[in-house]
GROMACS .gro file of C-alpha atoms in nm:
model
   86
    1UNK     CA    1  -2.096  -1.909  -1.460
    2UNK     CA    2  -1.847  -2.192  -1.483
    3UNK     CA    3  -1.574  -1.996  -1.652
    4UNK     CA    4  -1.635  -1.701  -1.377
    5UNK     CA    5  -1.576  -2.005  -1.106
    6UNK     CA    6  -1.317  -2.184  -1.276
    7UNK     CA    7  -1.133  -1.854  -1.260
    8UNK     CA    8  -1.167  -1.799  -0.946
    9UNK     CA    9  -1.053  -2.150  -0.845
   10UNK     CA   10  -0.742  -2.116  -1.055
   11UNK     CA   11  -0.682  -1.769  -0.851
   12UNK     CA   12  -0.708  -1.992  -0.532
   13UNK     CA   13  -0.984  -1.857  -0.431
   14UNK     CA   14  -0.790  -1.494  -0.416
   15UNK     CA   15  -0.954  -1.274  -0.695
   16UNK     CA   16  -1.266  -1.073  -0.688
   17UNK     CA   17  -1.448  -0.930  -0.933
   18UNK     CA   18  -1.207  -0.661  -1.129
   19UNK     CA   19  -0.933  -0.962  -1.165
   20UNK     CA   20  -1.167  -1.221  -1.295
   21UNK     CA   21  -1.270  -0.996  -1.559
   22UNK     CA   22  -0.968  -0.898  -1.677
   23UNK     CA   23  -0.831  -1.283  -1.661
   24UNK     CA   24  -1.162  -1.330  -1.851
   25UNK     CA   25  -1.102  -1.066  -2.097
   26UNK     CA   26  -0.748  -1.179  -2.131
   27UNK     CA   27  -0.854  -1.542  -2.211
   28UNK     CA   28  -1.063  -1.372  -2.526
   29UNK     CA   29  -1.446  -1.394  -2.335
   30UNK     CA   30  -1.596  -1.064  -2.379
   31UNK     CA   31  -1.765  -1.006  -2.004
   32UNK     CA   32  -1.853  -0.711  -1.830
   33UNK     CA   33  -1.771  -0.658  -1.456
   34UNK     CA   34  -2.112  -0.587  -1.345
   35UNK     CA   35  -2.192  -0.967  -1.480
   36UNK     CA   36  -1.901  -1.048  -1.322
   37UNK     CA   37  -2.015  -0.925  -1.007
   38UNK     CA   38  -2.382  -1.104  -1.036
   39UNK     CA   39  -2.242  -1.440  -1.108
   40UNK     CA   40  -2.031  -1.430  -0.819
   41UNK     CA   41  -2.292  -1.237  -0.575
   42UNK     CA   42  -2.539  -1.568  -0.652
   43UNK     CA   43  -2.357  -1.836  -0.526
   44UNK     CA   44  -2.151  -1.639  -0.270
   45UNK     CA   45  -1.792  -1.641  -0.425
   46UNK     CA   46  -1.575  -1.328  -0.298
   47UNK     CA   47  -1.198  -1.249  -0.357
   48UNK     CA   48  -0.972  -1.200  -0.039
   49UNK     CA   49  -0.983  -0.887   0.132
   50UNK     CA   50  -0.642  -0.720   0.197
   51UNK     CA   51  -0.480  -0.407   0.380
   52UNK     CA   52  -0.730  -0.448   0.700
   53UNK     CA   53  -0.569  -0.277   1.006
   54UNK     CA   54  -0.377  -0.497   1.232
   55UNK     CA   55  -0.392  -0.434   1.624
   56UNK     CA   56  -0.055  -0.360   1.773
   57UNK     CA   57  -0.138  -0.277   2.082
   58UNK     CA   58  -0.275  -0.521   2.276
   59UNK     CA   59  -0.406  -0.390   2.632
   60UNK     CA   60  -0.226  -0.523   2.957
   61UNK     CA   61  -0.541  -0.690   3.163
   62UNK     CA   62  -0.354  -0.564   3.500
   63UNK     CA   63  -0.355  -0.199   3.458
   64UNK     CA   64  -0.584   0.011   3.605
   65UNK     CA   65  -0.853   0.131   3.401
   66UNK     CA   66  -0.836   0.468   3.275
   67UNK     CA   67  -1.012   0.778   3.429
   68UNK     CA   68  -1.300   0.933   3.252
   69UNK     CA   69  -1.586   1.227   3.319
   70UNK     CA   70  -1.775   0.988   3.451
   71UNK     CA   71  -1.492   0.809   3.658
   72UNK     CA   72  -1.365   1.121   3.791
   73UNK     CA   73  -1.677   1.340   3.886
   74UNK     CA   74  -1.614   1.661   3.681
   75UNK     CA   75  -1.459   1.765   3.351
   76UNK     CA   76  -1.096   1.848   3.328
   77UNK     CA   77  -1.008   2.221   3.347
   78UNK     CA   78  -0.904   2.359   3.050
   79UNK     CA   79  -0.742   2.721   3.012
   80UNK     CA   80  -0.981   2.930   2.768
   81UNK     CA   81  -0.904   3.297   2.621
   82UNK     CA   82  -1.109   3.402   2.938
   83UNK     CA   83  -0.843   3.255   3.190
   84UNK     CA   84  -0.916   2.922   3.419
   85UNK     CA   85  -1.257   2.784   3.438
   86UNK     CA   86  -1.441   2.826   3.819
   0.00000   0.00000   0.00000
């Protein structure tokens, strides 16, 4: 347990489970991930998450709301192999 948290302190708090045991294994402690993974589950320790979608569009507050089924009373027509809908 302390070398799996010492790791992760020397990572800055970055790595997760896969890194730790490799630094681990590296350092010439024979570990295996999934005890990796239980020492750092118990106490709460996670690595950073990274690659999350950012939001680039950010919604104007003044424009008018967009129409929907229920906004505009019927479905839109859409052509079918039969012709226009009646």
């Amino acid at each position: 347990m302390p070398l799996v948290t010492a790791a992760w302190e020397d990572s800055g708090r970055t790595y997760g489970a896969r890194r730790i045991t490799r630094t681990l294994v590296r350092a010439g402690h024979r570990v295996a991930r999934c005890t990796v993974e239980r020492l750092m589950r118990e106490p709460g320790i996670e690595g950073v998450i990274r690659g999350r979608r950012r939001r680039t569009t950010v919604p104007e507050p003044t424009a008018p709301a967009r129409r929907t089924w229920s906004t505009a009373g019927s479905p839109p027509s859409v052509r079918t192999n039969c012709g226009w809908p009646t």
